[in-house]
């Protein structure tokens, strides 16, 4: 079957695009490699999405998916590894060997967590080094942990972990946080949270599992015994498989404007993988609607 719209990525951008595409009478297939709903499902509480005073990320993700499927979208749990744009048909090849075709394509692949880039980090992922406090925080109940980062994600991770862990070290390379002042103040009220400003993690200690970290502050280094290190320093776009059909800017994001267009006719981008000044849940769903409407207009032209 050749779908009207193929969508790579089942996060807020991709699922919103699916809803808009279906409502325009198009056949839509969404491919997602991990979790439908995307990384918002990791958030225990979302309070900045219009219409919801408070909702869990998992519930919001479920609602987005349910809405898209109710409108007629089909979904497949598949990892897209390459795309061929041949004439009027776009072919997506997946890691499983499956292939799917569409007349138009929306890439809403999102972004993946950035790593610190220090020795043994990759080796210790899952054995003390983590990138999702919601996913892994429960494993460190009653233990000492550290959070590296200074934005809202890092502050929210530290708050969540402070409710479970005996001690939380919040490490940031600058002298002030980029995140919301309200979150910073909430952390200051937690007796088990210690701020380490103008600091960075320079080494990981332990054998098969993390046993501690070395934190450098100026010229001084301090060994801190922790069993978990939660890295929250932002994300990198996950577009390596699509560089042949869309233009990427210097940091790897899709070089596309608010119209979500790319250099390849019939191919569009949406969400956190697109270069923009604000990466938020609301901008992701806005991209999804813009990309879907642009795809529909292209199909109808």
GROMACS .gro file of C-alpha atoms in nm:
model
  301
    1UNK     CA    1   0.000   0.000   0.000
    2UNK     CA    2   0.118   0.353  -0.077
    3UNK     CA    3   0.001   0.592   0.196
    4UNK     CA    4  -0.076   0.956   0.133
    5UNK     CA    5   0.138   1.059   0.431
    6UNK     CA    6   0.415   0.859   0.597
    7UNK     CA    7   0.528   0.995   0.935
    8UNK     CA    8   0.855   0.899   1.100
    9UNK     CA    9   0.823   0.958   1.472
   10UNK     CA   10   0.532   0.899   1.707
   11UNK     CA   11   0.588   1.185   1.950
   12UNK     CA   12   0.364   1.492   1.991
   13UNK     CA   13   0.469   1.636   1.652
   14UNK     CA   14   0.417   1.313   1.461
   15UNK     CA   15   0.087   1.223   1.626
   16UNK     CA   16  -0.050   1.575   1.579
   17UNK     CA   17   0.049   1.555   1.212
   18UNK     CA   18  -0.132   1.221   1.187
   19UNK     CA   19  -0.451   1.368   1.334
   20UNK     CA   20  -0.445   1.664   1.095
   21UNK     CA   21  -0.366   1.445   0.796
   22UNK     CA   22  -0.650   1.205   0.870
   23UNK     CA   23  -0.897   1.489   0.922
   24UNK     CA   24  -0.803   1.612   0.574
   25UNK     CA   25  -0.905   1.275   0.433
   26UNK     CA   26  -0.555   1.137   0.378
   27UNK     CA   27  -0.431   0.788   0.455
   28UNK     CA   28  -0.164   0.808   0.723
   29UNK     CA   29   0.093   0.569   0.871
   30UNK     CA   30   0.308   0.658   1.174
   31UNK     CA   31   0.637   0.474   1.234
   32UNK     CA   32   0.782   0.488   1.586
   33UNK     CA   33   1.092   0.301   1.703
   34UNK     CA   34   1.043   0.316   2.081
   35UNK     CA   35   0.741   0.465   2.259
   36UNK     CA   36   0.435   0.626   2.104
   37UNK     CA   37   0.397   0.963   2.268
   38UNK     CA   38   0.771   1.027   2.256
   39UNK     CA   39   0.990   1.159   2.535
   40UNK     CA   40   0.704   1.352   2.694
   41UNK     CA   41   0.593   1.015   2.834
   42UNK     CA   42   0.897   1.034   3.066
   43UNK     CA   43   0.757   1.342   3.242
   44UNK     CA   44   0.564   1.264   3.561
   45UNK     CA   45   0.376   1.594   3.546
   46UNK     CA   46   0.306   1.834   3.258
   47UNK     CA   47   0.169   2.172   3.363
   48UNK     CA   48   0.245   2.393   3.062
   49UNK     CA   49   0.023   2.237   2.796
   50UNK     CA   50  -0.288   2.446   2.718
   51UNK     CA   51  -0.611   2.298   2.843
   52UNK     CA   52  -0.452   2.082   3.115
   53UNK     CA   53  -0.383   2.218   3.463
   54UNK     CA   54  -0.176   1.908   3.527
   55UNK     CA   55  -0.141   1.579   3.341
   56UNK     CA   56   0.118   1.304   3.337
   57UNK     CA   57   0.330   1.279   3.024
   58UNK     CA   58   0.224   0.916   2.982
   59UNK     CA   59  -0.145   1.009   2.986
   60UNK     CA   60  -0.090   1.295   2.744
   61UNK     CA   61   0.101   1.066   2.508
   62UNK     CA   62  -0.177   0.808   2.527
   63UNK     CA   63  -0.438   1.073   2.447
   64UNK     CA   64  -0.243   1.199   2.145
   65UNK     CA   65  -0.210   0.846   2.010
   66UNK     CA   66  -0.574   0.758   2.081
   67UNK     CA   67  -0.688   1.072   1.904
   68UNK     CA   68  -0.477   1.001   1.595
   69UNK     CA   69  -0.596   0.641   1.573
   70UNK     CA   70  -0.958   0.745   1.628
   71UNK     CA   71  -0.923   0.970   1.324
   72UNK     CA   72  -0.796   0.675   1.119
   73UNK     CA   73  -0.417   0.679   1.149
   74UNK     CA   74  -0.234   0.348   1.134
   75UNK     CA   75   0.074   0.289   1.349
   76UNK     CA   76   0.371   0.053   1.333
   77UNK     CA   77   0.650  -0.002   1.588
   78UNK     CA   78   0.940   0.016   1.344
   79UNK     CA   79   1.278   0.195   1.332
   80UNK     CA   80   1.335   0.387   1.010
   81UNK     CA   81   1.697   0.358   0.896
   82UNK     CA   82   1.690   0.511   0.547
   83UNK     CA   83   1.465   0.692   0.302
   84UNK     CA   84   1.459   0.692  -0.078
   85UNK     CA   85   1.274   0.964  -0.265
   86UNK     CA   86   1.205   0.822  -0.609
   87UNK     CA   87   0.979   1.040  -0.818
   88UNK     CA   88   0.646   1.085  -0.646
   89UNK     CA   89   0.699   0.797  -0.401
   90UNK     CA   90   0.901   0.801  -0.079
   91UNK     CA   91   1.021   0.463   0.049
   92UNK     CA   92   1.120   0.416   0.414
   93UNK     CA   93   1.337   0.115   0.497
   94UNK     CA   94   1.329  -0.012   0.855
   95UNK     CA   95   1.573  -0.201   1.077
   96UNK     CA   96   1.347  -0.507   1.065
   97UNK     CA   97   1.373  -0.521   0.686
   98UNK     CA   98   1.021  -0.391   0.634
   99UNK     CA   99   0.959  -0.111   0.383
  100UNK     CA  100   0.676   0.139   0.369
  101UNK     CA  101   0.582   0.383   0.094
  102UNK     CA  102   0.410   0.718   0.091
  103UNK     CA  103   0.339   0.996  -0.152
  104UNK     CA  104   0.458   1.245   0.108
  105UNK     CA  105   0.678   1.211   0.415
  106UNK     CA  106   0.693   1.396   0.745
  107UNK     CA  107   1.009   1.345   0.950
  108UNK     CA  108   0.933   1.403   1.318
  109UNK     CA  109   1.221   1.200   1.456
  110UNK     CA  110   1.279   1.416   1.763
  111UNK     CA  111   1.611   1.438   1.941
  112UNK     CA  112   1.814   1.214   2.170
  113UNK     CA  113   1.988   1.299   2.499
  114UNK     CA  114   2.332   1.456   2.475
  115UNK     CA  115   2.615   1.273   2.648
  116UNK     CA  116   2.886   1.429   2.863
  117UNK     CA  117   3.154   1.278   2.643
  118UNK     CA  118   3.376   1.157   2.928
  119UNK     CA  119   3.561   0.829   2.960
  120UNK     CA  120   3.350   0.518   3.038
  121UNK     CA  121   3.019   0.703   2.999
  122UNK     CA  122   2.886   0.469   2.730
  123UNK     CA  123   3.018   0.167   2.921
  124UNK     CA  124   2.824   0.262   3.235
  125UNK     CA  125   2.492   0.351   3.068
  126UNK     CA  126   2.235   0.141   3.252
  127UNK     CA  127   2.487   0.066   3.528
  128UNK     CA  128   2.471   0.400   3.704
  129UNK     CA  129   2.473   0.649   3.419
  130UNK     CA  130   2.117   0.746   3.322
  131UNK     CA  131   1.940   0.999   3.101
  132UNK     CA  132   1.585   0.969   3.231
  133UNK     CA  133   1.502   1.021   3.598
  134UNK     CA  134   1.141   0.920   3.541
  135UNK     CA  135   1.250   0.591   3.385
  136UNK     CA  136   1.530   0.498   3.624
  137UNK     CA  137   1.485   0.706   3.938
  138UNK     CA  138   1.302   0.433   4.129
  139UNK     CA  139   1.612   0.211   4.111
  140UNK     CA  140   1.799   0.460   4.331
  141UNK     CA  141   1.554   0.492   4.617
  142UNK     CA  142   1.741   0.568   4.939
  143UNK     CA  143   2.072   0.616   4.755
  144UNK     CA  144   2.293   0.913   4.673
  145UNK     CA  145   2.278   1.040   4.315
  146UNK     CA  146   2.392   1.335   4.105
  147UNK     CA  147   2.219   1.535   3.834
  148UNK     CA  148   2.427   1.716   3.570
  149UNK     CA  149   2.262   2.012   3.397
  150UNK     CA  150   2.111   2.355   3.448
  151UNK     CA  151   1.791   2.370   3.245
  152UNK     CA  152   1.433   2.280   3.331
  153UNK     CA  153   1.490   1.910   3.260
  154UNK     CA  154   1.778   1.892   3.507
  155UNK     CA  155   1.585   2.085   3.773
  156UNK     CA  156   1.278   1.866   3.731
  157UNK     CA  157   1.495   1.553   3.748
  158UNK     CA  158   1.655   1.677   4.070
  159UNK     CA  159   1.315   1.748   4.225
  160UNK     CA  160   1.186   1.405   4.134
  161UNK     CA  161   1.497   1.230   4.264
  162UNK     CA  162   1.497   1.431   4.588
  163UNK     CA  163   1.168   1.262   4.678
  164UNK     CA  164   1.325   0.917   4.652
  165UNK     CA  165   1.699   0.948   4.710
  166UNK     CA  166   1.895   1.013   5.028
  167UNK     CA  167   2.108   1.281   4.862
  168UNK     CA  168   2.102   1.469   4.531
  169UNK     CA  169   2.399   1.666   4.402
  170UNK     CA  170   2.296   1.915   4.135
  171UNK     CA  171   2.599   1.996   3.919
  172UNK     CA  172   2.601   2.287   3.675
  173UNK     CA  173   2.891   2.437   3.481
  174UNK     CA  174   2.768   2.798   3.519
  175UNK     CA  175   2.701   3.023   3.818
  176UNK     CA  176   2.326   3.041   3.753
  177UNK     CA  177   2.059   2.807   3.619
  178UNK     CA  178   1.887   2.843   3.282
  179UNK     CA  179   1.571   2.681   3.414
  180UNK     CA  180   1.268   2.837   3.580
  181UNK     CA  181   1.325   3.030   3.903
  182UNK     CA  182   1.026   2.852   4.057
  183UNK     CA  183   1.198   2.516   4.015
  184UNK     CA  184   1.525   2.650   4.157
  185UNK     CA  185   1.346   2.783   4.464
  186UNK     CA  186   1.169   2.451   4.516
  187UNK     CA  187   1.505   2.275   4.512
  188UNK     CA  188   1.650   2.520   4.763
  189UNK     CA  189   1.381   2.405   5.006
  190UNK     CA  190   1.496   2.042   4.984
  191UNK     CA  191   1.744   1.962   5.260
  192UNK     CA  192   1.889   1.666   5.071
  193UNK     CA  193   1.980   1.870   4.760
  194UNK     CA  194   2.328   2.023   4.730
  195UNK     CA  195   2.407   2.274   4.453
  196UNK     CA  196   2.750   2.252   4.289
  197UNK     CA  197   2.786   2.556   4.065
  198UNK     CA  198   3.068   2.636   3.820
  199UNK     CA  199   3.138   2.265   3.827
  200UNK     CA  200   3.158   1.970   3.590
  201UNK     CA  201   3.185   1.593   3.608
  202UNK     CA  202   3.537   1.501   3.499
  203UNK     CA  203   3.551   1.127   3.571
  204UNK     CA  204   3.338   0.826   3.660
  205UNK     CA  205   3.448   0.589   3.937
  206UNK     CA  206   3.378   0.222   3.995
  207UNK     CA  207   3.402  -0.112   3.824
  208UNK     CA  208   3.111  -0.267   3.640
  209UNK     CA  209   2.876  -0.024   3.814
  210UNK     CA  210   2.909   0.343   3.903
  211UNK     CA  211   3.039   0.401   4.254
  212UNK     CA  212   3.122   0.770   4.240
  213UNK     CA  213   3.213   1.071   4.032
  214UNK     CA  214   3.491   1.328   4.025
  215UNK     CA  215   3.359   1.684   4.017
  216UNK     CA  216   3.590   1.965   3.912
  217UNK     CA  217   3.527   2.317   4.044
  218UNK     CA  218   3.788   2.559   3.921
  219UNK     CA  219   4.124   2.400   3.993
  220UNK     CA  220   3.989   2.174   4.266
  221UNK     CA  221   3.854   1.822   4.222
  222UNK     CA  222   3.629   1.634   4.462
  223UNK     CA  223   3.537   1.267   4.469
  224UNK     CA  224   3.170   1.214   4.552
  225UNK     CA  225   3.026   0.869   4.624
  226UNK     CA  226   2.705   0.827   4.421
  227UNK     CA  227   2.539   0.525   4.269
  228UNK     CA  228   2.355   0.715   3.998
  229UNK     CA  229   2.444   1.000   3.764
  230UNK     CA  230   2.155   1.154   3.571
  231UNK     CA  231   2.273   1.352   3.268
  232UNK     CA  232   2.033   1.628   3.161
  233UNK     CA  233   2.227   1.861   2.931
  234UNK     CA  234   1.992   1.878   2.638
  235UNK     CA  235   1.931   1.675   2.327
  236UNK     CA  236   2.076   1.620   1.982
  237UNK     CA  237   1.862   1.572   1.669
  238UNK     CA  238   1.822   1.214   1.550
  239UNK     CA  239   1.850   1.276   1.175
  240UNK     CA  240   2.155   1.079   1.069
  241UNK     CA  241   1.951   0.849   0.847
  242UNK     CA  242   1.787   1.134   0.657
  243UNK     CA  243   2.075   1.365   0.564
  244UNK     CA  244   2.052   1.262   0.200
  245UNK     CA  245   1.702   1.405   0.151
  246UNK     CA  246   1.690   1.703   0.388
  247UNK     CA  247   1.935   1.984   0.455
  248UNK     CA  248   2.096   1.984   0.800
  249UNK     CA  249   2.247   2.291   0.966
  250UNK     CA  250   2.571   2.294   1.164
  251UNK     CA  251   2.448   2.128   1.482
  252UNK     CA  252   2.258   1.859   1.295
  253UNK     CA  253   1.904   1.997   1.310
  254UNK     CA  254   1.686   2.012   1.000
  255UNK     CA  255   1.732   2.348   0.828
  256UNK     CA  256   1.365   2.429   0.784
  257UNK     CA  257   1.148   2.726   0.872
  258UNK     CA  258   0.805   2.751   1.031
  259UNK     CA  259   0.655   2.613   0.709
  260UNK     CA  260   0.831   2.280   0.781
  261UNK     CA  261   0.938   2.248   0.416
  262UNK     CA  262   1.260   2.079   0.301
  263UNK     CA  263   1.460   2.088  -0.022
  264UNK     CA  264   1.297   1.761  -0.133
  265UNK     CA  265   0.945   1.806  -0.272
  266UNK     CA  266   0.690   1.619  -0.064
  267UNK     CA  267   0.922   1.582   0.238
  268UNK     CA  268   0.857   1.786   0.553
  269UNK     CA  269   1.003   1.806   0.905
  270UNK     CA  270   0.837   1.874   1.239
  271UNK     CA  271   0.913   1.889   1.608
  272UNK     CA  272   1.236   1.886   1.804
  273UNK     CA  273   1.445   1.773   1.507
  274UNK     CA  274   1.381   2.107   1.333
  275UNK     CA  275   1.610   2.404   1.393
  276UNK     CA  276   1.419   2.662   1.598
  277UNK     CA  277   1.470   2.888   1.897
  278UNK     CA  278   1.212   2.720   2.122
  279UNK     CA  279   1.186   2.343   2.166
  280UNK     CA  280   0.875   2.281   2.372
  281UNK     CA  281   0.575   2.050   2.371
  282UNK     CA  282   0.357   2.330   2.234
  283UNK     CA  283   0.597   2.409   1.948
  284UNK     CA  284   0.615   2.039   1.861
  285UNK     CA  285   0.240   2.007   1.817
  286UNK     CA  286   0.236   2.336   1.624
  287UNK     CA  287   0.496   2.193   1.388
  288UNK     CA  288   0.290   1.877   1.350
  289UNK     CA  289  -0.015   2.068   1.233
  290UNK     CA  290   0.190   2.292   1.002
  291UNK     CA  291   0.373   1.998   0.845
  292UNK     CA  292   0.053   1.799   0.792
  293UNK     CA  293  -0.128   2.090   0.630
  294UNK     CA  294   0.175   2.156   0.409
  295UNK     CA  295   0.181   1.788   0.308
  296UNK     CA  296  -0.191   1.795   0.229
  297UNK     CA  297  -0.150   2.109   0.019
  298UNK     CA  298   0.138   1.949  -0.168
  299UNK     CA  299  -0.062   1.631  -0.232
  300UNK     CA  300  -0.357   1.832  -0.360
  301UNK     CA  301  -0.150   2.058  -0.584
   0.00000   0.00000   0.00000
